[in-house]
mmCIF file with all atom_site columns, C-alpha atoms in Angstrom:
data_model
loop_
_atom_site.group_PDB
_atom_site.id
_atom_site.type_symbol
_atom_site.label_atom_id
_atom_site.label_alt_id
_atom_site.label_comp_id
_atom_site.label_asym_id
_atom_site.label_entity_id
_atom_site.label_seq_id
_atom_site.pdbx_PDB_ins_code
_atom_site.Cartn_x
_atom_site.Cartn_y
_atom_site.Cartn_z
_atom_site.occupancy
_atom_site.B_iso_or_equiv
_atom_site.pdbx_formal_charge
_atom_site.auth_seq_id
_atom_site.auth_comp_id
_atom_site.auth_asym_id
_atom_site.auth_atom_id
_atom_site.pdbx_PDB_model_num
ATOM 1   C CA . UNK A 1 1   ? -64.171 47.154 -90.947  1.00 0.00 ? 220 UNK A CA 1
ATOM 2   C CA . UNK A 1 2   ? -61.195 47.893 -92.641  1.00 0.00 ? 221 UNK A CA 1
ATOM 3   C CA . UNK A 1 3   ? -61.168 51.132 -94.648  1.00 0.00 ? 222 UNK A CA 1
ATOM 4   C CA . UNK A 1 4   ? -58.984 53.401 -96.603  1.00 0.00 ? 223 UNK A CA 1
ATOM 5   C CA . UNK A 1 5   ? -59.581 57.024 -97.169  1.00 0.00 ? 224 UNK A CA 1
ATOM 6   C CA . UNK A 1 6   ? -57.726 58.882 -99.960  1.00 0.00 ? 225 UNK A CA 1
ATOM 7   C CA . UNK A 1 7   ? -57.372 62.516 -100.781 1.00 0.00 ? 226 UNK A CA 1
ATOM 8   C CA . UNK A 1 8   ? -59.969 63.585 -103.391 1.00 0.00 ? 227 UNK A CA 1
ATOM 9   C CA . UNK A 1 9   ? -58.678 64.571 -106.689 1.00 0.00 ? 228 UNK A CA 1
ATOM 10  C CA . UNK A 1 10  ? -58.337 65.131 -109.286 1.00 0.00 ? 229 UNK A CA 1
ATOM 11  C CA . UNK A 1 11  ? -54.638 66.891 -108.779 1.00 0.00 ? 230 UNK A CA 1
ATOM 12  C CA . UNK A 1 12  ? -53.258 68.503 -111.572 1.00 0.00 ? 231 UNK A CA 1
ATOM 13  C CA . UNK A 1 13  ? -49.562 69.736 -111.505 1.00 0.00 ? 232 UNK A CA 1
ATOM 14  C CA . UNK A 1 14  ? -46.851 71.020 -113.762 1.00 0.00 ? 233 UNK A CA 1
ATOM 15  C CA . UNK A 1 15  ? -43.684 69.079 -114.403 1.00 0.00 ? 234 UNK A CA 1
ATOM 16  C CA . UNK A 1 16  ? -41.224 68.833 -111.731 1.00 0.00 ? 235 UNK A CA 1
ATOM 17  C CA . UNK A 1 17  ? -43.603 69.923 -108.887 1.00 0.00 ? 236 UNK A CA 1
ATOM 18  C CA . UNK A 1 18  ? -43.773 68.286 -105.674 1.00 0.00 ? 237 UNK A CA 1
ATOM 19  C CA . UNK A 1 19  ? -46.326 65.690 -104.970 1.00 0.00 ? 238 UNK A CA 1
ATOM 20  C CA . UNK A 1 20  ? -48.405 64.617 -101.994 1.00 0.00 ? 239 UNK A CA 1
ATOM 21  C CA . UNK A 1 21  ? -51.277 62.223 -101.888 1.00 0.00 ? 240 UNK A CA 1
ATOM 22  C CA . UNK A 1 22  ? -52.775 61.919 -98.438  1.00 0.00 ? 241 UNK A CA 1
ATOM 23  C CA . UNK A 1 23  ? -53.983 58.320 -97.387  1.00 0.00 ? 242 UNK A CA 1
ATOM 24  C CA . UNK A 1 24  ? -55.292 57.217 -94.066  1.00 0.00 ? 243 UNK A CA 1
ATOM 25  C CA . UNK A 1 25  ? -56.711 53.982 -93.005  1.00 0.00 ? 244 UNK A CA 1
ATOM 26  C CA . UNK A 1 26  ? -58.589 51.974 -90.282  1.00 0.00 ? 245 UNK A CA 1
ATOM 27  C CA . UNK A 1 27  ? -58.037 48.504 -89.995  1.00 0.00 ? 246 UNK A CA 1
ATOM 28  C CA . UNK A 1 28  ? -57.964 45.805 -87.214  1.00 0.00 ? 247 UNK A CA 1
ATOM 29  C CA . UNK A 1 29  ? -54.652 44.158 -86.373  1.00 0.00 ? 248 UNK A CA 1
ATOM 30  C CA . UNK A 1 30  ? -51.610 45.193 -88.291  1.00 0.00 ? 249 UNK A CA 1
ATOM 31  C CA . UNK A 1 31  ? -52.165 45.812 -91.794  1.00 0.00 ? 250 UNK A CA 1
ATOM 32  C CA . UNK A 1 32  ? -49.734 45.708 -94.779  1.00 0.00 ? 251 UNK A CA 1
ATOM 33  C CA . UNK A 1 33  ? -50.002 49.103 -96.925  1.00 0.00 ? 252 UNK A CA 1
ATOM 34  C CA . UNK A 1 34  ? -49.769 49.656 -100.671 1.00 0.00 ? 253 UNK A CA 1
ATOM 35  C CA . UNK A 1 35  ? -49.745 52.026 -103.044 1.00 0.00 ? 254 UNK A CA 1
ATOM 36  C CA . UNK A 1 36  ? -50.764 51.156 -106.521 1.00 0.00 ? 255 UNK A CA 1
ATOM 37  C CA . UNK A 1 37  ? -51.078 52.791 -109.983 1.00 0.00 ? 256 UNK A CA 1
ATOM 38  C CA . UNK A 1 38  ? -53.298 52.596 -112.799 1.00 0.00 ? 257 UNK A CA 1
ATOM 39  C CA . UNK A 1 39  ? -52.609 54.005 -116.302 1.00 0.00 ? 258 UNK A CA 1
ATOM 40  C CA . UNK A 1 40  ? -55.188 54.533 -118.711 1.00 0.00 ? 259 UNK A CA 1
ATOM 41  C CA . UNK A 1 41  ? -57.043 51.676 -119.874 1.00 0.00 ? 260 UNK A CA 1
ATOM 42  C CA . UNK A 1 42  ? -54.726 49.480 -117.957 1.00 0.00 ? 261 UNK A CA 1
ATOM 43  C CA . UNK A 1 43  ? -54.744 47.242 -114.677 1.00 0.00 ? 262 UNK A CA 1
ATOM 44  C CA . UNK A 1 44  ? -53.103 47.866 -111.552 1.00 0.00 ? 263 UNK A CA 1
ATOM 45  C CA . UNK A 1 45  ? -49.350 47.999 -110.834 1.00 0.00 ? 264 UNK A CA 1
ATOM 46  C CA . UNK A 1 46  ? -47.954 47.659 -107.416 1.00 0.00 ? 265 UNK A CA 1
ATOM 47  C CA . UNK A 1 47  ? -45.848 50.965 -106.883 1.00 0.00 ? 266 UNK A CA 1
ATOM 48  C CA . UNK A 1 48  ? -44.820 50.430 -103.322 1.00 0.00 ? 267 UNK A CA 1
ATOM 49  C CA . UNK A 1 49  ? -45.664 48.834 -100.041 1.00 0.00 ? 268 UNK A CA 1
ATOM 50  C CA . UNK A 1 50  ? -44.630 48.586 -96.256  1.00 0.00 ? 269 UNK A CA 1
ATOM 51  C CA . UNK A 1 51  ? -45.648 45.777 -93.894  1.00 0.00 ? 270 UNK A CA 1
ATOM 52  C CA . UNK A 1 52  ? -44.792 47.045 -90.636  1.00 0.00 ? 271 UNK A CA 1
ATOM 53  C CA . UNK A 1 53  ? -44.644 50.520 -88.681  1.00 0.00 ? 272 UNK A CA 1
ATOM 54  C CA . UNK A 1 54  ? -41.990 52.952 -89.739  1.00 0.00 ? 273 UNK A CA 1
ATOM 55  C CA . UNK A 1 55  ? -41.273 50.961 -92.843  1.00 0.00 ? 274 UNK A CA 1
ATOM 56  C CA . UNK A 1 56  ? -40.800 53.315 -95.726  1.00 0.00 ? 275 UNK A CA 1
ATOM 57  C CA . UNK A 1 57  ? -41.564 51.765 -99.264  1.00 0.00 ? 276 UNK A CA 1
ATOM 58  C CA . UNK A 1 58  ? -40.052 53.563 -102.317 1.00 0.00 ? 277 UNK A CA 1
ATOM 59  C CA . UNK A 1 59  ? -40.047 53.053 -106.093 1.00 0.00 ? 278 UNK A CA 1
ATOM 60  C CA . UNK A 1 60  ? -39.590 55.301 -109.120 1.00 0.00 ? 279 UNK A CA 1
ATOM 61  C CA . UNK A 1 61  ? -38.907 58.421 -106.906 1.00 0.00 ? 280 UNK A CA 1
ATOM 62  C CA . UNK A 1 62  ? -42.248 57.709 -104.795 1.00 0.00 ? 281 UNK A CA 1
ATOM 63  C CA . UNK A 1 63  ? -41.930 57.228 -101.088 1.00 0.00 ? 282 UNK A CA 1
ATOM 64  C CA . UNK A 1 64  ? -44.421 56.554 -98.360  1.00 0.00 ? 283 UNK A CA 1
ATOM 65  C CA . UNK A 1 65  ? -43.829 55.757 -94.817  1.00 0.00 ? 284 UNK A CA 1
ATOM 66  C CA . UNK A 1 66  ? -46.168 53.601 -92.408  1.00 0.00 ? 285 UNK A CA 1
ATOM 67  C CA . UNK A 1 67  ? -47.242 55.972 -89.795  1.00 0.00 ? 286 UNK A CA 1
ATOM 68  C CA . UNK A 1 68  ? -48.990 53.616 -87.020  1.00 0.00 ? 287 UNK A CA 1
ATOM 69  C CA . UNK A 1 69  ? -49.494 56.718 -84.480  1.00 0.00 ? 288 UNK A CA 1
ATOM 70  C CA . UNK A 1 70  ? -51.361 58.558 -87.398  1.00 0.00 ? 289 UNK A CA 1
ATOM 71  C CA . UNK A 1 71  ? -52.772 55.638 -89.149  1.00 0.00 ? 290 UNK A CA 1
ATOM 72  C CA . UNK A 1 72  ? -51.344 57.216 -92.418  1.00 0.00 ? 291 UNK A CA 1
ATOM 73  C CA . UNK A 1 73  ? -49.306 56.151 -95.751  1.00 0.00 ? 292 UNK A CA 1
ATOM 74  C CA . UNK A 1 74  ? -48.981 59.515 -97.567  1.00 0.00 ? 293 UNK A CA 1
ATOM 75  C CA . UNK A 1 75  ? -47.420 59.182 -100.977 1.00 0.00 ? 294 UNK A CA 1
ATOM 76  C CA . UNK A 1 76  ? -44.744 61.773 -101.844 1.00 0.00 ? 295 UNK A CA 1
ATOM 77  C CA . UNK A 1 77  ? -42.668 62.441 -105.002 1.00 0.00 ? 296 UNK A CA 1
ATOM 78  C CA . UNK A 1 78  ? -40.067 65.161 -105.174 1.00 0.00 ? 297 UNK A CA 1
ATOM 79  C CA . UNK A 1 79  ? -40.302 66.088 -109.013 1.00 0.00 ? 298 UNK A CA 1
ATOM 80  C CA . UNK A 1 80  ? -43.295 64.705 -110.905 1.00 0.00 ? 299 UNK A CA 1
ATOM 81  C CA . UNK A 1 81  ? -43.060 64.079 -114.634 1.00 0.00 ? 300 UNK A CA 1
ATOM 82  C CA . UNK A 1 82  ? -45.685 63.833 -117.361 1.00 0.00 ? 301 UNK A CA 1
ATOM 83  C CA . UNK A 1 83  ? -45.246 60.178 -117.288 1.00 0.00 ? 302 UNK A CA 1
ATOM 84  C CA . UNK A 1 84  ? -46.653 59.927 -113.555 1.00 0.00 ? 303 UNK A CA 1
ATOM 85  C CA . UNK A 1 85  ? -50.139 60.897 -115.012 1.00 0.00 ? 304 UNK A CA 1
ATOM 86  C CA . UNK A 1 86  ? -52.294 57.932 -113.573 1.00 0.00 ? 305 UNK A CA 1
ATOM 87  C CA . UNK A 1 87  ? -54.594 57.191 -110.989 1.00 0.00 ? 306 UNK A CA 1
ATOM 88  C CA . UNK A 1 88  ? -53.211 56.071 -107.526 1.00 0.00 ? 307 UNK A CA 1
ATOM 89  C CA . UNK A 1 89  ? -54.880 53.679 -105.257 1.00 0.00 ? 308 UNK A CA 1
ATOM 90  C CA . UNK A 1 90  ? -53.833 53.210 -101.801 1.00 0.00 ? 309 UNK A CA 1
ATOM 91  C CA . UNK A 1 91  ? -54.698 50.001 -100.181 1.00 0.00 ? 310 UNK A CA 1
ATOM 92  C CA . UNK A 1 92  ? -54.375 47.967 -97.287  1.00 0.00 ? 311 UNK A CA 1
ATOM 93  C CA . UNK A 1 93  ? -54.634 44.225 -96.635  1.00 0.00 ? 312 UNK A CA 1
ATOM 94  C CA . UNK A 1 94  ? -54.628 42.035 -93.285  1.00 0.00 ? 313 UNK A CA 1
ATOM 95  C CA . UNK A 1 95  ? -54.266 38.195 -92.833  1.00 0.00 ? 314 UNK A CA 1
ATOM 96  C CA . UNK A 1 96  ? -57.481 38.398 -90.996  1.00 0.00 ? 315 UNK A CA 1
ATOM 97  C CA . UNK A 1 97  ? -59.337 39.300 -93.761  1.00 0.00 ? 316 UNK A CA 1
ATOM 98  C CA . UNK A 1 98  ? -57.758 36.488 -96.031  1.00 0.00 ? 317 UNK A CA 1
ATOM 99  C CA . UNK A 1 99  ? -55.577 39.039 -97.845  1.00 0.00 ? 318 UNK A CA 1
ATOM 100 C CA . UNK A 1 100 ? -58.394 41.042 -99.539  1.00 0.00 ? 319 UNK A CA 1
ATOM 101 C CA . UNK A 1 101 ? -57.355 44.234 -100.722 1.00 0.00 ? 320 UNK A CA 1
ATOM 102 C CA . UNK A 1 102 ? -59.532 47.239 -99.326  1.00 0.00 ? 321 UNK A CA 1
ATOM 103 C CA . UNK A 1 103 ? -59.022 50.394 -101.847 1.00 0.00 ? 322 UNK A CA 1
ATOM 104 C CA . UNK A 1 104 ? -59.454 54.004 -101.299 1.00 0.00 ? 323 UNK A CA 1
ATOM 105 C CA . UNK A 1 105 ? -61.403 55.687 -103.756 1.00 0.00 ? 324 UNK A CA 1
ATOM 106 C CA . UNK A 1 106 ? -58.198 56.308 -106.130 1.00 0.00 ? 325 UNK A CA 1
ATOM 107 C CA . UNK A 1 107 ? -56.712 59.969 -107.314 1.00 0.00 ? 326 UNK A CA 1
ATOM 108 C CA . UNK A 1 108 ? -56.137 61.036 -110.669 1.00 0.00 ? 327 UNK A CA 1
ATOM 109 C CA . UNK A 1 109 ? -52.963 62.785 -111.111 1.00 0.00 ? 328 UNK A CA 1
ATOM 110 C CA . UNK A 1 110 ? -52.426 64.834 -114.182 1.00 0.00 ? 329 UNK A CA 1
ATOM 111 C CA . UNK A 1 111 ? -48.927 66.159 -115.031 1.00 0.00 ? 330 UNK A CA 1
ATOM 112 C CA . UNK A 1 112 ? -48.798 68.978 -117.465 1.00 0.00 ? 331 UNK A CA 1
ATOM 113 C CA . UNK A 1 113 ? -45.478 69.718 -119.440 1.00 0.00 ? 332 UNK A CA 1
ATOM 114 C CA . UNK B 2 1   ? -42.461 39.428 -109.676 1.00 0.00 ? 68  UNK B CA 1
ATOM 115 C CA . UNK B 2 2   ? -45.212 37.259 -110.315 1.00 0.00 ? 69  UNK B CA 1
ATOM 116 C CA . UNK B 2 3   ? -47.510 37.741 -113.651 1.00 0.00 ? 70  UNK B CA 1
ATOM 117 C CA . UNK B 2 4   ? -51.134 37.697 -113.973 1.00 0.00 ? 71  UNK B CA 1
ATOM 118 C CA . UNK B 2 5   ? -52.640 37.535 -117.475 1.00 0.00 ? 72  UNK B CA 1
ATOM 119 C CA . UNK B 2 6   ? -56.251 38.307 -118.414 1.00 0.00 ? 73  UNK B CA 1
ATOM 120 C CA . UNK B 2 7   ? -58.014 37.548 -121.560 1.00 0.00 ? 74  UNK B CA 1
ATOM 121 C CA . UNK B 2 8   ? -59.509 38.966 -123.610 1.00 0.00 ? 75  UNK B CA 1
ATOM 122 C CA . UNK B 2 9   ? -58.584 42.729 -122.794 1.00 0.00 ? 76  UNK B CA 1
ATOM 123 C CA . UNK B 2 10  ? -61.674 43.913 -124.367 1.00 0.00 ? 77  UNK B CA 1
ATOM 124 C CA . UNK B 2 11  ? -64.718 42.217 -125.736 1.00 0.00 ? 78  UNK B CA 1
ATOM 125 C CA . UNK B 2 12  ? -67.889 43.638 -127.298 1.00 0.00 ? 79  UNK B CA 1
ATOM 126 C CA . UNK B 2 13  ? -71.092 41.330 -127.191 1.00 0.00 ? 80  UNK B CA 1
ATOM 127 C CA . UNK B 2 14  ? -74.920 41.971 -127.944 1.00 0.00 ? 81  UNK B CA 1
ATOM 128 C CA . UNK B 2 15  ? -77.203 41.873 -124.975 1.00 0.00 ? 82  UNK B CA 1
ATOM 129 C CA . UNK B 2 16  ? -78.437 38.695 -123.851 1.00 0.00 ? 83  UNK B CA 1
ATOM 130 C CA . UNK B 2 17  ? -75.372 36.611 -124.744 1.00 0.00 ? 84  UNK B CA 1
ATOM 131 C CA . UNK B 2 18  ? -72.652 35.261 -122.320 1.00 0.00 ? 85  UNK B CA 1
ATOM 132 C CA . UNK B 2 19  ? -68.911 36.224 -122.096 1.00 0.00 ? 86  UNK B CA 1
ATOM 133 C CA . UNK B 2 20  ? -66.206 34.445 -120.316 1.00 0.00 ? 87  UNK B CA 1
ATOM 134 C CA . UNK B 2 21  ? -63.030 36.286 -118.942 1.00 0.00 ? 88  UNK B CA 1
ATOM 135 C CA . UNK B 2 22  ? -59.783 34.104 -118.113 1.00 0.00 ? 89  UNK B CA 1
ATOM 136 C CA . UNK B 2 23  ? -57.350 34.939 -115.398 1.00 0.00 ? 90  UNK B CA 1
ATOM 137 C CA . UNK B 2 24  ? -53.780 33.058 -115.524 1.00 0.00 ? 91  UNK B CA 1
ATOM 138 C CA . UNK B 2 25  ? -51.084 33.108 -113.265 1.00 0.00 ? 92  UNK B CA 1
ATOM 139 C CA . UNK B 2 26  ? -48.060 32.480 -115.297 1.00 0.00 ? 93  UNK B CA 1
ATOM 140 C CA . UNK B 2 27  ? -45.244 31.736 -113.203 1.00 0.00 ? 94  UNK B CA 1
ATOM 141 C CA . UNK B 2 28  ? -46.866 30.616 -109.874 1.00 0.00 ? 95  UNK B CA 1
ATOM 142 C CA . UNK B 2 29  ? -49.730 28.444 -108.639 1.00 0.00 ? 96  UNK B CA 1
ATOM 143 C CA . UNK B 2 30  ? -52.603 30.713 -107.210 1.00 0.00 ? 97  UNK B CA 1
ATOM 144 C CA . UNK B 2 31  ? -54.831 28.951 -104.769 1.00 0.00 ? 98  UNK B CA 1
ATOM 145 C CA . UNK B 2 32  ? -56.904 32.094 -104.320 1.00 0.00 ? 99  UNK B CA 1
ATOM 146 C CA . UNK B 2 33  ? -57.771 34.783 -106.933 1.00 0.00 ? 100 UNK B CA 1
ATOM 147 C CA . UNK B 2 34  ? -59.944 37.870 -106.835 1.00 0.00 ? 101 UNK B CA 1
ATOM 148 C CA . UNK B 2 35  ? -62.348 39.362 -109.089 1.00 0.00 ? 102 UNK B CA 1
ATOM 149 C CA . UNK B 2 36  ? -62.938 43.149 -109.317 1.00 0.00 ? 103 UNK B CA 1
ATOM 150 C CA . UNK B 2 37  ? -65.144 45.356 -111.127 1.00 0.00 ? 104 UNK B CA 1
ATOM 151 C CA . UNK B 2 38  ? -64.265 48.889 -111.755 1.00 0.00 ? 105 UNK B CA 1
ATOM 152 C CA . UNK B 2 39  ? -66.822 51.466 -113.141 1.00 0.00 ? 106 UNK B CA 1
ATOM 153 C CA . UNK B 2 40  ? -65.385 54.611 -115.324 1.00 0.00 ? 107 UNK B CA 1
ATOM 154 C CA . UNK B 2 41  ? -63.366 56.899 -112.794 1.00 0.00 ? 108 UNK B CA 1
ATOM 155 C CA . UNK B 2 42  ? -64.172 54.854 -109.603 1.00 0.00 ? 109 UNK B CA 1
ATOM 156 C CA . UNK B 2 43  ? -62.307 52.351 -107.497 1.00 0.00 ? 110 UNK B CA 1
ATOM 157 C CA . UNK B 2 44  ? -62.206 48.775 -107.671 1.00 0.00 ? 111 UNK B CA 1
ATOM 158 C CA . UNK B 2 45  ? -65.151 46.858 -106.410 1.00 0.00 ? 112 UNK B CA 1
ATOM 159 C CA . UNK B 2 46  ? -64.611 43.444 -104.980 1.00 0.00 ? 113 UNK B CA 1
ATOM 160 C CA . UNK B 2 47  ? -67.039 40.920 -106.551 1.00 0.00 ? 114 UNK B CA 1
ATOM 161 C CA . UNK B 2 48  ? -65.706 37.500 -105.375 1.00 0.00 ? 115 UNK B CA 1
ATOM 162 C CA . UNK B 2 49  ? -62.961 35.314 -103.946 1.00 0.00 ? 116 UNK B CA 1
ATOM 163 C CA . UNK B 2 50  ? -62.018 32.324 -106.458 1.00 0.00 ? 117 UNK B CA 1
ATOM 164 C CA . UNK B 2 51  ? -60.920 29.479 -104.677 1.00 0.00 ? 118 UNK B CA 1
ATOM 165 C CA . UNK B 2 52  ? -59.141 26.571 -106.128 1.00 0.00 ? 119 UNK B CA 1
ATOM 166 C CA . UNK B 2 53  ? -61.267 23.409 -106.148 1.00 0.00 ? 120 UNK B CA 1
ATOM 167 C CA . UNK B 2 54  ? -64.136 25.066 -104.679 1.00 0.00 ? 121 UNK B CA 1
ATOM 168 C CA . UNK B 2 55  ? -66.923 27.332 -104.760 1.00 0.00 ? 122 UNK B CA 1
ATOM 169 C CA . UNK B 2 56  ? -66.344 31.030 -105.100 1.00 0.00 ? 123 UNK B CA 1
ATOM 170 C CA . UNK B 2 57  ? -67.132 33.409 -102.134 1.00 0.00 ? 124 UNK B CA 1
ATOM 171 C CA . UNK B 2 58  ? -69.372 36.232 -103.483 1.00 0.00 ? 125 UNK B CA 1
ATOM 172 C CA . UNK B 2 59  ? -69.302 40.054 -101.924 1.00 0.00 ? 126 UNK B CA 1
ATOM 173 C CA . UNK B 2 60  ? -72.681 41.233 -100.801 1.00 0.00 ? 127 UNK B CA 1
ATOM 174 C CA . UNK B 2 61  ? -74.904 42.381 -103.711 1.00 0.00 ? 128 UNK B CA 1
ATOM 175 C CA . UNK B 2 62  ? -73.246 40.527 -106.329 1.00 0.00 ? 129 UNK B CA 1
ATOM 176 C CA . UNK B 2 63  ? -75.177 38.026 -108.183 1.00 0.00 ? 130 UNK B CA 1
ATOM 177 C CA . UNK B 2 64  ? -73.508 34.570 -108.001 1.00 0.00 ? 131 UNK B CA 1
ATOM 178 C CA . UNK B 2 65  ? -76.000 33.222 -110.753 1.00 0.00 ? 132 UNK B CA 1
ATOM 179 C CA . UNK B 2 66  ? -75.337 36.373 -113.180 1.00 0.00 ? 133 UNK B CA 1
ATOM 180 C CA . UNK B 2 67  ? -71.259 36.079 -112.357 1.00 0.00 ? 134 UNK B CA 1
ATOM 181 C CA . UNK B 2 68  ? -70.083 32.627 -112.695 1.00 0.00 ? 135 UNK B CA 1
ATOM 182 C CA . UNK B 2 69  ? -66.565 31.975 -111.272 1.00 0.00 ? 136 UNK B CA 1
ATOM 183 C CA . UNK B 2 70  ? -64.673 28.886 -111.927 1.00 0.00 ? 137 UNK B CA 1
ATOM 184 C CA . UNK B 2 71  ? -61.238 27.941 -110.495 1.00 0.00 ? 138 UNK B CA 1
ATOM 185 C CA . UNK B 2 72  ? -60.661 24.628 -112.035 1.00 0.00 ? 139 UNK B CA 1
ATOM 186 C CA . UNK B 2 73  ? -56.927 24.670 -111.610 1.00 0.00 ? 140 UNK B CA 1
ATOM 187 C CA . UNK B 2 74  ? -54.079 26.304 -109.751 1.00 0.00 ? 141 UNK B CA 1
ATOM 188 C CA . UNK B 2 75  ? -53.401 28.853 -112.555 1.00 0.00 ? 142 UNK B CA 1
ATOM 189 C CA . UNK B 2 76  ? -56.723 29.626 -114.282 1.00 0.00 ? 143 UNK B CA 1
ATOM 190 C CA . UNK B 2 77  ? -60.049 31.295 -112.945 1.00 0.00 ? 144 UNK B CA 1
ATOM 191 C CA . UNK B 2 78  ? -62.689 32.393 -115.026 1.00 0.00 ? 145 UNK B CA 1
ATOM 192 C CA . UNK B 2 79  ? -65.363 34.767 -114.910 1.00 0.00 ? 146 UNK B CA 1
ATOM 193 C CA . UNK B 2 80  ? -68.533 34.096 -116.959 1.00 0.00 ? 147 UNK B CA 1
ATOM 194 C CA . UNK B 2 81  ? -70.949 37.027 -117.511 1.00 0.00 ? 148 UNK B CA 1
ATOM 195 C CA . UNK B 2 82  ? -74.164 35.405 -118.218 1.00 0.00 ? 149 UNK B CA 1
ATOM 196 C CA . UNK B 2 83  ? -77.213 36.829 -120.036 1.00 0.00 ? 150 UNK B CA 1
ATOM 197 C CA . UNK B 2 84  ? -75.017 39.987 -120.376 1.00 0.00 ? 151 UNK B CA 1
ATOM 198 C CA . UNK B 2 85  ? -76.951 43.441 -120.368 1.00 0.00 ? 152 UNK B CA 1
ATOM 199 C CA . UNK B 2 86  ? -75.724 46.747 -120.940 1.00 0.00 ? 153 UNK B CA 1
ATOM 200 C CA . UNK B 2 87  ? -75.306 47.712 -117.316 1.00 0.00 ? 154 UNK B CA 1
ATOM 201 C CA . UNK B 2 88  ? -73.160 45.059 -117.196 1.00 0.00 ? 155 UNK B CA 1
ATOM 202 C CA . UNK B 2 89  ? -70.540 46.979 -119.400 1.00 0.00 ? 156 UNK B CA 1
ATOM 203 C CA . UNK B 2 90  ? -67.449 47.583 -117.197 1.00 0.00 ? 157 UNK B CA 1
ATOM 204 C CA . UNK B 2 91  ? -63.563 46.907 -116.729 1.00 0.00 ? 158 UNK B CA 1
ATOM 205 C CA . UNK B 2 92  ? -63.058 43.490 -114.917 1.00 0.00 ? 159 UNK B CA 1
ATOM 206 C CA . UNK B 2 93  ? -59.903 42.949 -113.459 1.00 0.00 ? 160 UNK B CA 1
ATOM 207 C CA . UNK B 2 94  ? -58.486 39.891 -111.678 1.00 0.00 ? 161 UNK B CA 1
ATOM 208 C CA . UNK B 2 95  ? -55.814 39.521 -109.393 1.00 0.00 ? 162 UNK B CA 1
ATOM 209 C CA . UNK B 2 96  ? -53.848 36.698 -107.252 1.00 0.00 ? 163 UNK B CA 1
ATOM 210 C CA . UNK B 2 97  ? -51.670 36.234 -104.521 1.00 0.00 ? 164 UNK B CA 1
ATOM 211 C CA . UNK B 2 98  ? -48.508 34.401 -104.905 1.00 0.00 ? 165 UNK B CA 1
ATOM 212 C CA . UNK B 2 99  ? -48.290 32.397 -101.562 1.00 0.00 ? 166 UNK B CA 1
ATOM 213 C CA . UNK B 2 100 ? -44.321 31.378 -102.244 1.00 0.00 ? 167 UNK B CA 1
ATOM 214 C CA . UNK B 2 101 ? -41.793 33.492 -100.647 1.00 0.00 ? 168 UNK B CA 1
ATOM 215 C CA . UNK B 2 102 ? -42.317 36.504 -98.364  1.00 0.00 ? 169 UNK B CA 1
ATOM 216 C CA . UNK B 2 103 ? -46.171 36.873 -97.810  1.00 0.00 ? 170 UNK B CA 1
ATOM 217 C CA . UNK B 2 104 ? -46.781 40.407 -97.440  1.00 0.00 ? 171 UNK B CA 1
ATOM 218 C CA . UNK B 2 105 ? -50.272 40.495 -98.880  1.00 0.00 ? 172 UNK B CA 1
ATOM 219 C CA . UNK B 2 106 ? -49.460 41.840 -102.262 1.00 0.00 ? 173 UNK B CA 1
ATOM 220 C CA . UNK B 2 107 ? -51.578 41.038 -104.717 1.00 0.00 ? 174 UNK B CA 1
ATOM 221 C CA . UNK B 2 108 ? -50.680 40.949 -108.519 1.00 0.00 ? 175 UNK B CA 1
ATOM 222 C CA . UNK B 2 109 ? -53.110 42.309 -111.105 1.00 0.00 ? 176 UNK B CA 1
ATOM 223 C CA . UNK B 2 110 ? -53.912 41.379 -114.420 1.00 0.00 ? 177 UNK B CA 1
ATOM 224 C CA . UNK B 2 111 ? -54.405 43.901 -117.395 1.00 0.00 ? 178 UNK B CA 1
ATOM 225 C CA . UNK B 2 112 ? -58.079 44.129 -117.073 1.00 0.00 ? 179 UNK B CA 1
ATOM 226 C CA . UNK B 2 113 ? -60.735 43.103 -119.468 1.00 0.00 ? 180 UNK B CA 1
ATOM 227 C CA . UNK B 2 114 ? -63.339 45.881 -120.687 1.00 0.00 ? 181 UNK B CA 1
ATOM 228 C CA . UNK B 2 115 ? -66.798 44.277 -121.357 1.00 0.00 ? 182 UNK B CA 1
ATOM 229 C CA . UNK B 2 116 ? -69.063 46.324 -123.718 1.00 0.00 ? 183 UNK B CA 1
ATOM 230 C CA . UNK B 2 117 ? -72.600 45.074 -123.781 1.00 0.00 ? 184 UNK B CA 1
ATOM 231 C CA . UNK B 2 118 ? -74.586 46.494 -126.947 1.00 0.00 ? 185 UNK B CA 1
#
């Protein structure tokens, strides 16, 4: 079945540091890939997405590239801010699964001033 | 983007009572909604898929008599936790897919509802 493997957290960085959160996936067919962010006590918000190979999703300084050859969708940001502190979830969905989202376990990011 | 709203955002109840959580799509019609449960510091676990006008599809291990799902209209799905017990305390999140426009499989999530059973 479909699965998502995410880098184990927690990740603690200083402000303006470079961020990478690794994500790899296993899926039948051609999944859409997503990064969702969850701030404390809130639901999930879509951060970025990519629907086909070599697509790059970007938003708020975050980027991730859909790499079919390595089945990866790593999240990066060049300079993190304290306000980026949250839990980040990598996820995939396929039409064959009726668009059920399969999530990774989540990575807690804490950015210190 | 599409907006999904949940209510209540938090609820405290006594053991043995039932609690209803509502999930509404505010600016689109959602034929399918998904209900997730999230334990502290863990990922989201899909509980069931709610289909408008038909019975919900429950994931393996989820008690359908315990977690009643009703999707009576294209903009509203409800989750009722029946005879709640402390182990049902959790963060419940609904999501919906907007079938109009470009369909990338993106789901839109509600704000979540935190249930505490005393």
